[in-house]
mmCIF file of C-alpha atoms and ligand atoms in Angstrom:
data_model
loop_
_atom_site.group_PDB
_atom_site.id
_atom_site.type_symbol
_atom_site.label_atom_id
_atom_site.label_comp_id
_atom_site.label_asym_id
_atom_site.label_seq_id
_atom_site.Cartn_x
_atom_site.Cartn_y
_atom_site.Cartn_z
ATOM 1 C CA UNK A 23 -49.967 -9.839 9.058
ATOM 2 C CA UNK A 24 -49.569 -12.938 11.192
ATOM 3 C CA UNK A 25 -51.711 -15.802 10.371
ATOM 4 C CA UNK A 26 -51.917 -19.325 12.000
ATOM 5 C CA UNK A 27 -51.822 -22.505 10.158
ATOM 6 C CA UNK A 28 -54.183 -24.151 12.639
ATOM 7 C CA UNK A 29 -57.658 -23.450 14.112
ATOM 8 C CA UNK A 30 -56.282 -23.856 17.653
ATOM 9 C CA UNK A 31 -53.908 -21.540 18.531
ATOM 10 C CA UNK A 32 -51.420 -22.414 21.494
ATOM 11 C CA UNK A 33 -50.089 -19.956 23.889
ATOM 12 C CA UNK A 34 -47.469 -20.227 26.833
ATOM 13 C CA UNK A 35 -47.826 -18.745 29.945
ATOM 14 C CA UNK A 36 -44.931 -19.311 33.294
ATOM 15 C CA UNK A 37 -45.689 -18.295 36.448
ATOM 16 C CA UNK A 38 -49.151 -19.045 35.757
ATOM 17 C CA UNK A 39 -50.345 -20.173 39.120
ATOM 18 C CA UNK A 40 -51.597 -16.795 40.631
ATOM 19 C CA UNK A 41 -51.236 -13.447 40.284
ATOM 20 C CA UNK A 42 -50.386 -11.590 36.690
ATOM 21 C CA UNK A 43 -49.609 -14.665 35.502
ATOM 22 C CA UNK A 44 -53.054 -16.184 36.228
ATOM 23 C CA UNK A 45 -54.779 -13.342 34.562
ATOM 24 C CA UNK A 46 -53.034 -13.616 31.560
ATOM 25 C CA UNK A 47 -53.300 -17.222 31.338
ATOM 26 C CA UNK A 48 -57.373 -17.447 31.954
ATOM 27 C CA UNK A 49 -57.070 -14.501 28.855
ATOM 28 C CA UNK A 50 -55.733 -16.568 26.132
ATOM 29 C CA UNK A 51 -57.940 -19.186 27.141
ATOM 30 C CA UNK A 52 -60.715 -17.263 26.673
ATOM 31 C CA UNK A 53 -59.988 -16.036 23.760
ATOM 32 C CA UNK A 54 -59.483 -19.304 22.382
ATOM 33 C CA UNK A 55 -56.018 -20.665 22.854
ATOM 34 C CA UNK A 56 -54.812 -24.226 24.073
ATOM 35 C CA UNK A 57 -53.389 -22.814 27.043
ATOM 36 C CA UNK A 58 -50.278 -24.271 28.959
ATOM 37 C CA UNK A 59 -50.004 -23.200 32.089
ATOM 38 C CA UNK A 60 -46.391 -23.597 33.606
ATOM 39 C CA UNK A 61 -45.559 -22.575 37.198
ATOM 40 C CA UNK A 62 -42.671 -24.048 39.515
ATOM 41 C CA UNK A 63 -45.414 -26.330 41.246
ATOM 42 C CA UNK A 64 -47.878 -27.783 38.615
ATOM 43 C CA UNK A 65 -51.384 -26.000 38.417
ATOM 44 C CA UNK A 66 -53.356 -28.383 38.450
ATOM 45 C CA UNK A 67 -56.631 -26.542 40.091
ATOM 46 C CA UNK A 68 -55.653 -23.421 38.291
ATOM 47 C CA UNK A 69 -56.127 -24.706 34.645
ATOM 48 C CA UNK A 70 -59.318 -27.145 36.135
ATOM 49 C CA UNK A 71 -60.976 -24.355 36.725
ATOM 50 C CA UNK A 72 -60.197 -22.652 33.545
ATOM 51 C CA UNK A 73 -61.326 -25.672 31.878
ATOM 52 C CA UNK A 74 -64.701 -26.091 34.031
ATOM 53 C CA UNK A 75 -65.749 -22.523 32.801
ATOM 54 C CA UNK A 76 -65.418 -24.054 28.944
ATOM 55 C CA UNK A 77 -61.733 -22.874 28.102
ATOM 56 C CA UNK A 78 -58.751 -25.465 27.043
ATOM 57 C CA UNK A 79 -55.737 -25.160 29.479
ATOM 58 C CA UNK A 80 -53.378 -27.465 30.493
ATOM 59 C CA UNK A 81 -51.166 -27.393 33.555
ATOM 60 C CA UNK A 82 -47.476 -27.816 33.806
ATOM 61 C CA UNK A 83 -44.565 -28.080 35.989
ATOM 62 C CA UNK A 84 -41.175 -26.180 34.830
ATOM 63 C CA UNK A 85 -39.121 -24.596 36.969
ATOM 64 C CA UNK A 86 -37.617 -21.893 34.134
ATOM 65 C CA UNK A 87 -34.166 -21.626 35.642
ATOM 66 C CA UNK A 88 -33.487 -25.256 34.416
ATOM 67 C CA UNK A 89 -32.597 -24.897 30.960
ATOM 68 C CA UNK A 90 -33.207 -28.886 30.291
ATOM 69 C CA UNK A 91 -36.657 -28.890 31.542
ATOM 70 C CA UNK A 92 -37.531 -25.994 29.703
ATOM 71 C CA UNK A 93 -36.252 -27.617 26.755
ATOM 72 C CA UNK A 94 -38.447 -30.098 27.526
ATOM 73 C CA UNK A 95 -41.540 -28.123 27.796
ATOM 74 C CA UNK A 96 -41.319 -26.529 24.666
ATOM 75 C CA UNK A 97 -40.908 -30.072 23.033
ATOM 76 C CA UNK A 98 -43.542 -31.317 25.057
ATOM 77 C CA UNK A 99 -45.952 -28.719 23.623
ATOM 78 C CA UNK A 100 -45.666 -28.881 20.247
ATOM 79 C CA UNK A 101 -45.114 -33.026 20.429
ATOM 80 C CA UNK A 102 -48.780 -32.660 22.184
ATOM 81 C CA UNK A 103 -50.096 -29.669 20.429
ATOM 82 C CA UNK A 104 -48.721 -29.223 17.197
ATOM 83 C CA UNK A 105 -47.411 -25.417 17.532
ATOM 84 C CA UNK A 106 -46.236 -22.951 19.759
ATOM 85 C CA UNK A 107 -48.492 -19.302 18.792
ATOM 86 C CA UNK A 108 -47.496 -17.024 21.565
ATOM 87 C CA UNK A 109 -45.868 -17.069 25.057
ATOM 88 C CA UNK A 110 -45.516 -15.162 27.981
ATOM 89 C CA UNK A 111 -43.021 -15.265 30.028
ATOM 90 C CA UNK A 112 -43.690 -13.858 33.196
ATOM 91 C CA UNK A 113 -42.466 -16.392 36.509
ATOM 92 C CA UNK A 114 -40.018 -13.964 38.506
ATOM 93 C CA UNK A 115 -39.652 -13.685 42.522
ATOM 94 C CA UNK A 116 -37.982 -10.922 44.106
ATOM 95 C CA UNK A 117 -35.219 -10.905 46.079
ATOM 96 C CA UNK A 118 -35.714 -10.023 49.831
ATOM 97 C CA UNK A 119 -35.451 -5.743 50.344
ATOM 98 C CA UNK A 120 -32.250 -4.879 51.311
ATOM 99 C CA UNK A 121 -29.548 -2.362 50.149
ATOM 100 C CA UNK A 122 -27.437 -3.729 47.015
ATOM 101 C CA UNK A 123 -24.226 -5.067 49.425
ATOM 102 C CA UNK A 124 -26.419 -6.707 51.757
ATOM 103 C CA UNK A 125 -27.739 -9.285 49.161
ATOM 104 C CA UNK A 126 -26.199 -12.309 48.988
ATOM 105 C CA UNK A 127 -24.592 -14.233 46.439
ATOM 106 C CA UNK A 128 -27.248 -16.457 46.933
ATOM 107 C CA UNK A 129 -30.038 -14.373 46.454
ATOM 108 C CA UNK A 130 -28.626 -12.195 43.807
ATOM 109 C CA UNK A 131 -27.985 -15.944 41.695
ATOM 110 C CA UNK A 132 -31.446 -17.321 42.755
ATOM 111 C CA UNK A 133 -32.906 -14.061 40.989
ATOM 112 C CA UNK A 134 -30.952 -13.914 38.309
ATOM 113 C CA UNK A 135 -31.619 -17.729 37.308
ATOM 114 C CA UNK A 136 -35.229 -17.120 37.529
ATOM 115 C CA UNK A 137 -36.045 -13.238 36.482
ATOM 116 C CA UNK A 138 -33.110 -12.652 33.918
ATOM 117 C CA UNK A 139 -31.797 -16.694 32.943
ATOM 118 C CA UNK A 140 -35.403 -17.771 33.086
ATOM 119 C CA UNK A 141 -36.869 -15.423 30.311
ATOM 120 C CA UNK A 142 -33.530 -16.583 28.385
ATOM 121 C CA UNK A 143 -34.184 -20.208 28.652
ATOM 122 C CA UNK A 144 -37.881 -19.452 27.627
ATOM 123 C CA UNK A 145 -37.277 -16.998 24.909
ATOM 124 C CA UNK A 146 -34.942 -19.750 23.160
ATOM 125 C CA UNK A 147 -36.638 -22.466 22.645
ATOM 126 C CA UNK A 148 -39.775 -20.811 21.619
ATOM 127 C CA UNK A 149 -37.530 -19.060 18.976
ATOM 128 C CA UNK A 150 -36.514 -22.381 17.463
ATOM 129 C CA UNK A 151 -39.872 -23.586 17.716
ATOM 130 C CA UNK A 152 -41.604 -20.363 16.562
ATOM 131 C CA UNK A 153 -38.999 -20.855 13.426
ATOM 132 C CA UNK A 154 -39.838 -23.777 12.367
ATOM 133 C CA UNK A 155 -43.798 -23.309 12.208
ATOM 134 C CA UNK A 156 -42.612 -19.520 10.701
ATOM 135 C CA UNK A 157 -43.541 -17.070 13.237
ATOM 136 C CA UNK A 158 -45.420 -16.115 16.621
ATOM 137 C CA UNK A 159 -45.434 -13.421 19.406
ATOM 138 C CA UNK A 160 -43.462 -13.632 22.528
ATOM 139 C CA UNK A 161 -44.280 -11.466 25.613
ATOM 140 C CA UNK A 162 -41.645 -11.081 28.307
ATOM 141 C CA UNK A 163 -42.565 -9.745 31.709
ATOM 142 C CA UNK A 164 -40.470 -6.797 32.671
ATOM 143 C CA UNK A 165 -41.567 -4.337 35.177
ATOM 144 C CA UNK A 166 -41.620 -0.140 36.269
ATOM 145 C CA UNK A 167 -38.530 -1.218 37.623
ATOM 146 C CA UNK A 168 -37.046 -2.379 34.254
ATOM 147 C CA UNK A 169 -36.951 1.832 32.906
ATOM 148 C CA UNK A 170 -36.720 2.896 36.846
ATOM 149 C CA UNK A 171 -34.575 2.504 39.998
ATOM 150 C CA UNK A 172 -36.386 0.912 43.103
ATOM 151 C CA UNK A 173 -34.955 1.330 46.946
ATOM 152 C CA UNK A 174 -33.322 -2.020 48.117
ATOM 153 C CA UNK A 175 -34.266 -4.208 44.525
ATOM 154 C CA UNK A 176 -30.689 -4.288 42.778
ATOM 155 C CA UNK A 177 -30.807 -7.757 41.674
ATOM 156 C CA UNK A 178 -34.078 -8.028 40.793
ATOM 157 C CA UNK A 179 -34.189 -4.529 39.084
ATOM 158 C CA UNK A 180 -31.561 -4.862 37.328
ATOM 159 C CA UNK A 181 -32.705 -8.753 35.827
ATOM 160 C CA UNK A 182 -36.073 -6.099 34.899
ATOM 161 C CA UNK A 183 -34.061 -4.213 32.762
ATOM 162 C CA UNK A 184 -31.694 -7.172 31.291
ATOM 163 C CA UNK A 185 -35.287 -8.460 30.174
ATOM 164 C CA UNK A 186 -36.043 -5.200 28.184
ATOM 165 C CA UNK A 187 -32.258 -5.506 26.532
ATOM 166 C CA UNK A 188 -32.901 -8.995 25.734
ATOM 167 C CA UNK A 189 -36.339 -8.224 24.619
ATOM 168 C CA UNK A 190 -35.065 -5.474 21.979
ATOM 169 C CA UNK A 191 -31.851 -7.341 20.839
ATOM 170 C CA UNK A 192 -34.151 -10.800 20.010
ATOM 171 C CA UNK A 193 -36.803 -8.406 18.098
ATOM 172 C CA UNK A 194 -33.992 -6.865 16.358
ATOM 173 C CA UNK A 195 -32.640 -10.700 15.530
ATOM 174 C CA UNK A 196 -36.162 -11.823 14.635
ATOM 175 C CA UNK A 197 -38.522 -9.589 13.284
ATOM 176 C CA UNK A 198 -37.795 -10.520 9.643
ATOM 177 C CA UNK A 199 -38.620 -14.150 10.694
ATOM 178 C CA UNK A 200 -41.859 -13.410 11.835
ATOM 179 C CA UNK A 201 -41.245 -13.150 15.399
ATOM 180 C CA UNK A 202 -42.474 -10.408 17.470
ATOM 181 C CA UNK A 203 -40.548 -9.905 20.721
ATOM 182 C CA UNK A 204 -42.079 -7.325 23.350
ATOM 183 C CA UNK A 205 -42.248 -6.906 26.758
ATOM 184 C CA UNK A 206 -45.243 -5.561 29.479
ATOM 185 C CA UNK A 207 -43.867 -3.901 32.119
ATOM 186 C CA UNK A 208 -46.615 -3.588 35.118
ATOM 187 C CA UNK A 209 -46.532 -1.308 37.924
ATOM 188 C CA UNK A 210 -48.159 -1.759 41.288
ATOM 189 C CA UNK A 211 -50.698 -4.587 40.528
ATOM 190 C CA UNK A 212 -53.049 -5.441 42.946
ATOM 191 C CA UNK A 213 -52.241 -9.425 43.165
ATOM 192 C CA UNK A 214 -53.405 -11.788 45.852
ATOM 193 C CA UNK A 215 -50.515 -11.215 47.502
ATOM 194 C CA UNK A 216 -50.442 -7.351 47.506
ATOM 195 C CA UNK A 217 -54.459 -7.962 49.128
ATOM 196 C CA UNK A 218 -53.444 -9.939 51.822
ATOM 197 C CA UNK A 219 -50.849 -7.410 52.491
ATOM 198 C CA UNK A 220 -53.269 -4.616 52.361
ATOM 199 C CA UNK A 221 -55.585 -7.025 54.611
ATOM 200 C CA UNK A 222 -53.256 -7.002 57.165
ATOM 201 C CA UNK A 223 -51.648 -3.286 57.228
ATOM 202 C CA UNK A 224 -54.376 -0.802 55.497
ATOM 203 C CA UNK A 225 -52.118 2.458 55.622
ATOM 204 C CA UNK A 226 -49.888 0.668 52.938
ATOM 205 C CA UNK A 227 -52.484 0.868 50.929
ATOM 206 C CA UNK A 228 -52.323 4.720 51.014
ATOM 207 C CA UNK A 229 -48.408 4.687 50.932
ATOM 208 C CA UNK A 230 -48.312 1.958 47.708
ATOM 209 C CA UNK A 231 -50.593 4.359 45.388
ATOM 210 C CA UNK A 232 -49.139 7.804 46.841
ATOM 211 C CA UNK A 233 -46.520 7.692 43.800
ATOM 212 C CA UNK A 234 -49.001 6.635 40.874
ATOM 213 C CA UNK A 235 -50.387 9.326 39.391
ATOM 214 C CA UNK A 236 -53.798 7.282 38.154
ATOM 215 C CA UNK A 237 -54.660 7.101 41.842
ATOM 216 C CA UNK A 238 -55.054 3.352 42.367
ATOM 217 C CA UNK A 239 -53.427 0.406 41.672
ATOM 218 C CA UNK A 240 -53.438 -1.873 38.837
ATOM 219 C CA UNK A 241 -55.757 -4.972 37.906
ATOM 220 C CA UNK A 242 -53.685 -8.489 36.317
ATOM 221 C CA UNK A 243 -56.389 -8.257 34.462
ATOM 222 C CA UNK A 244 -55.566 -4.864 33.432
ATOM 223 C CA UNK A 245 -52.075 -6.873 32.197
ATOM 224 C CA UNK A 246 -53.744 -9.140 30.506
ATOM 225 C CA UNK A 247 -55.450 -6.979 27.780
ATOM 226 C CA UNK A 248 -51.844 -5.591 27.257
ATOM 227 C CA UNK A 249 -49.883 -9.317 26.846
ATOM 228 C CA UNK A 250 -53.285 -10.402 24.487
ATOM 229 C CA UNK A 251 -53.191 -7.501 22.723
ATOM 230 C CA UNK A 252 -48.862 -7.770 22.094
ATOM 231 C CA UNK A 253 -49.598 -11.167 20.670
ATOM 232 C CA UNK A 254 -52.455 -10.440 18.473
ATOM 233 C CA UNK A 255 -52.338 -9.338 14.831
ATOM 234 C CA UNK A 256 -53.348 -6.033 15.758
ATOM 235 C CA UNK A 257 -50.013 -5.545 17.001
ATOM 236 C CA UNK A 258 -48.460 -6.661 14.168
ATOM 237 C CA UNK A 259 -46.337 -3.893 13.395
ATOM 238 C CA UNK A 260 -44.914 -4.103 17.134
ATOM 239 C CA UNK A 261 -41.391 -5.496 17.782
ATOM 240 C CA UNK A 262 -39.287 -4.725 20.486
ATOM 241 C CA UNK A 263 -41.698 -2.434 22.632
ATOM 242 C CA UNK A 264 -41.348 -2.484 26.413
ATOM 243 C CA UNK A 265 -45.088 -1.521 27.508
ATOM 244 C CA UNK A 266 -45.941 0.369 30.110
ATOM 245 C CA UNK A 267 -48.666 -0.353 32.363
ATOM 246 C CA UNK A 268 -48.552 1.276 35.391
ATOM 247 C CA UNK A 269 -50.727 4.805 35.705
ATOM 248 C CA UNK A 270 -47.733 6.987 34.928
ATOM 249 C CA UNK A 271 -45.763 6.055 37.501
ATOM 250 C CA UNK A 272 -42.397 5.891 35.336
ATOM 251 C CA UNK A 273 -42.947 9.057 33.885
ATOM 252 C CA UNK A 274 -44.468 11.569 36.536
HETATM 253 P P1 LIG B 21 -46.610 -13.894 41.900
HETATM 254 O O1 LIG B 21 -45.595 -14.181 42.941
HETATM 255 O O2 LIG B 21 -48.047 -13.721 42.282
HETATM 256 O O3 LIG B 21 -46.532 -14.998 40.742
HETATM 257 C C1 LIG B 21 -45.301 -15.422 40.216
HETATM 258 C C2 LIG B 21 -45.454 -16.866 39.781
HETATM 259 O O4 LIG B 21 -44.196 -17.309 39.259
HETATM 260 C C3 LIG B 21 -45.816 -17.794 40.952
HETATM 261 O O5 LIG B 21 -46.895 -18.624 40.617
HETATM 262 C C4 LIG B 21 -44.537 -18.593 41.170
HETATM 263 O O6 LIG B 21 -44.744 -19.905 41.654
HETATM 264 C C5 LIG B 21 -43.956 -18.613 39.767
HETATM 265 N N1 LIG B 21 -42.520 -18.901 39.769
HETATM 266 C C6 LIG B 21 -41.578 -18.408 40.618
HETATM 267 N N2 LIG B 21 -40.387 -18.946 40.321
HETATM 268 C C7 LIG B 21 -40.589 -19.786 39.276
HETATM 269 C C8 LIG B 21 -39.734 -20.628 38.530
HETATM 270 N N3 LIG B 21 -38.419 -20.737 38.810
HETATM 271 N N4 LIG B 21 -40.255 -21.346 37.514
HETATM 272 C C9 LIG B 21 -41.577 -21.259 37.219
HETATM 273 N N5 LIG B 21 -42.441 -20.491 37.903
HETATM 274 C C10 LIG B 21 -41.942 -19.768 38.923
HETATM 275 O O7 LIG B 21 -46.080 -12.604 41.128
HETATM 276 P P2 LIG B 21 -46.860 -11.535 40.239
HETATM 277 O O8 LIG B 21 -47.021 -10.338 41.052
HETATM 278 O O9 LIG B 21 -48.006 -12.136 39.547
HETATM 279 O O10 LIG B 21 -45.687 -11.213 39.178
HETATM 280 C C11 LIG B 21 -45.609 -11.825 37.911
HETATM 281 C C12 LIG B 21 -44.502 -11.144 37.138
HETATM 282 O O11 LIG B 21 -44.785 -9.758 37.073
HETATM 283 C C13 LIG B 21 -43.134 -11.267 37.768
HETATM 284 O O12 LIG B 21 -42.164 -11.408 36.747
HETATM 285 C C14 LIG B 21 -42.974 -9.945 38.495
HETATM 286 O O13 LIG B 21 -41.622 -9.610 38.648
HETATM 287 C C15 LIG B 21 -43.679 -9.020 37.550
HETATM 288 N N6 LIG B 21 -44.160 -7.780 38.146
HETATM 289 C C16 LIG B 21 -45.118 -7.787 39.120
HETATM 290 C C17 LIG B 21 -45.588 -6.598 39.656
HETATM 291 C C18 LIG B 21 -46.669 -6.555 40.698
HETATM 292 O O14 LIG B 21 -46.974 -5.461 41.202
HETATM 293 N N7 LIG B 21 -47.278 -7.654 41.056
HETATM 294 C C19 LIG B 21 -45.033 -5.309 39.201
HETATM 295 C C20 LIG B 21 -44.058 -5.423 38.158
HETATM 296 C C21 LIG B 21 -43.637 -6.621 37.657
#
């Protein structure tokens, strides 16, 4: 069984600005973690209004391909905090659609320093952190794409899958330490973005949830339970599991 030394519990969250990210973070929060909220551009609003509704969350500015300043995160947290009790790390992008020898070096390194290098960076210094204090749960954001192919995603698919290799091989490493290692890996989850889409083209719609067998699209909320659930002591028994979340896409 996991068990924290401290009454307040801290969990990471990248890519916490909007979308799946946002969900997950405003979940930890509510269920009682210190909450640091790290994104490329610092959300500031985003953990306010966390905060205003009676949570704890802090915002932060990382950009996860830069190993230094995630270094400097992690050491920031715990100088600030105390302990590091589970993170997710879920900032990606993807790269633009185009068939695999079309992308450019540029964009294939851009996505791999964020997707693949960025859940690296993360996943390290929370392990030497998580050692010290004797334990904690990591999440790592994977996708559909990470156990499936995807038309005109190479780079970004294949940093998907990396992330369920590297999620399995740390578990593997770690487990004995009292480190859990999973991943979540959403399907089609109806973010902002994906609305505004839908806002402005309503037939996609229709052609995005054609393929999922559960007939809709997925909530980041939906995510959310999944990542809080990976991290809690009811899952303590669960190392190295890529989770599914995605109405049966991946396996219909
Ligand atoms: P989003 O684009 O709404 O949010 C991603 C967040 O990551 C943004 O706030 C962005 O600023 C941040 N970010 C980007 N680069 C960063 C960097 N270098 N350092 C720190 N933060 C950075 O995306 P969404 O949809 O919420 O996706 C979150 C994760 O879920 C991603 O890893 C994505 O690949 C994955 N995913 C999303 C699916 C979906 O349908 N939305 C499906 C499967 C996986």
């Amino acid at each position: 069984m996991e068990t924290h030394s401290c009454n307040k519990r801290v969990a990471l969250v990248t890519g916490a600005a909007k979308g799946i990210g946002l969900a997950c973070a405003e979940a930890f929060a509510k269920a009682g973690y210190i909450t640091v909220m790290a994104d490329i551009e610092k959300p500031v609003g985003q953990a306010e209004n966390l905060d205003l509704k009676g949570y704890h969350a802090v915002a932060w500015q990382c950009d996860v391909s830069d190993t230094e300043a995630v270094r400097d995160m992690i050491d920031g947290i715990v100088a600030e905090y105390g302990r590091l009790d589970a993170a997710h790390n879920n900032a990606g992008i993807q790269t633009p659609q185009r068939p695999m020898a079309e992308i450019t070096d540029k964009e294939f390194q851009r996505t791999i320093d964020v997707d693949f290098k960025g859940v690296w960076n993360c996943m390290k210094y929370e392990i030497k952190q998580m050692l010290k204090q004797g334990g904690g749960a990591i999440v790592n954001t994977s996708s559909q794409g990470g156990v499936t192919g995807f038309p005109g995603q190479a780079a970004y698919i294949a940093c998907k899958h990396a992330v369920i290799g590297l999620t399995r091989t740390a578990a593997i490493d770690y487990s004995s330490k009292g480190i859990r290692i999973n991943a979540v890996c959403p399907g089609v989850i109806l973010t902002p973005m994906a609305k505004e889409l839908i806002a402005r083209n309503p037939s996609l719609e229709t052609e995005l949830i054609r393929d999922i067998p559960a007939g809709r699209m997925g909530l980041p909320s939906e995510i959310a339970e999944a990542v809080l659930w990976l991290c809690s002591p009811g899952a303590s028994f669960v190392h190295g599991h890529a989770l599914l979340v995605d109405g049966a896409f991946s396996i219909h």
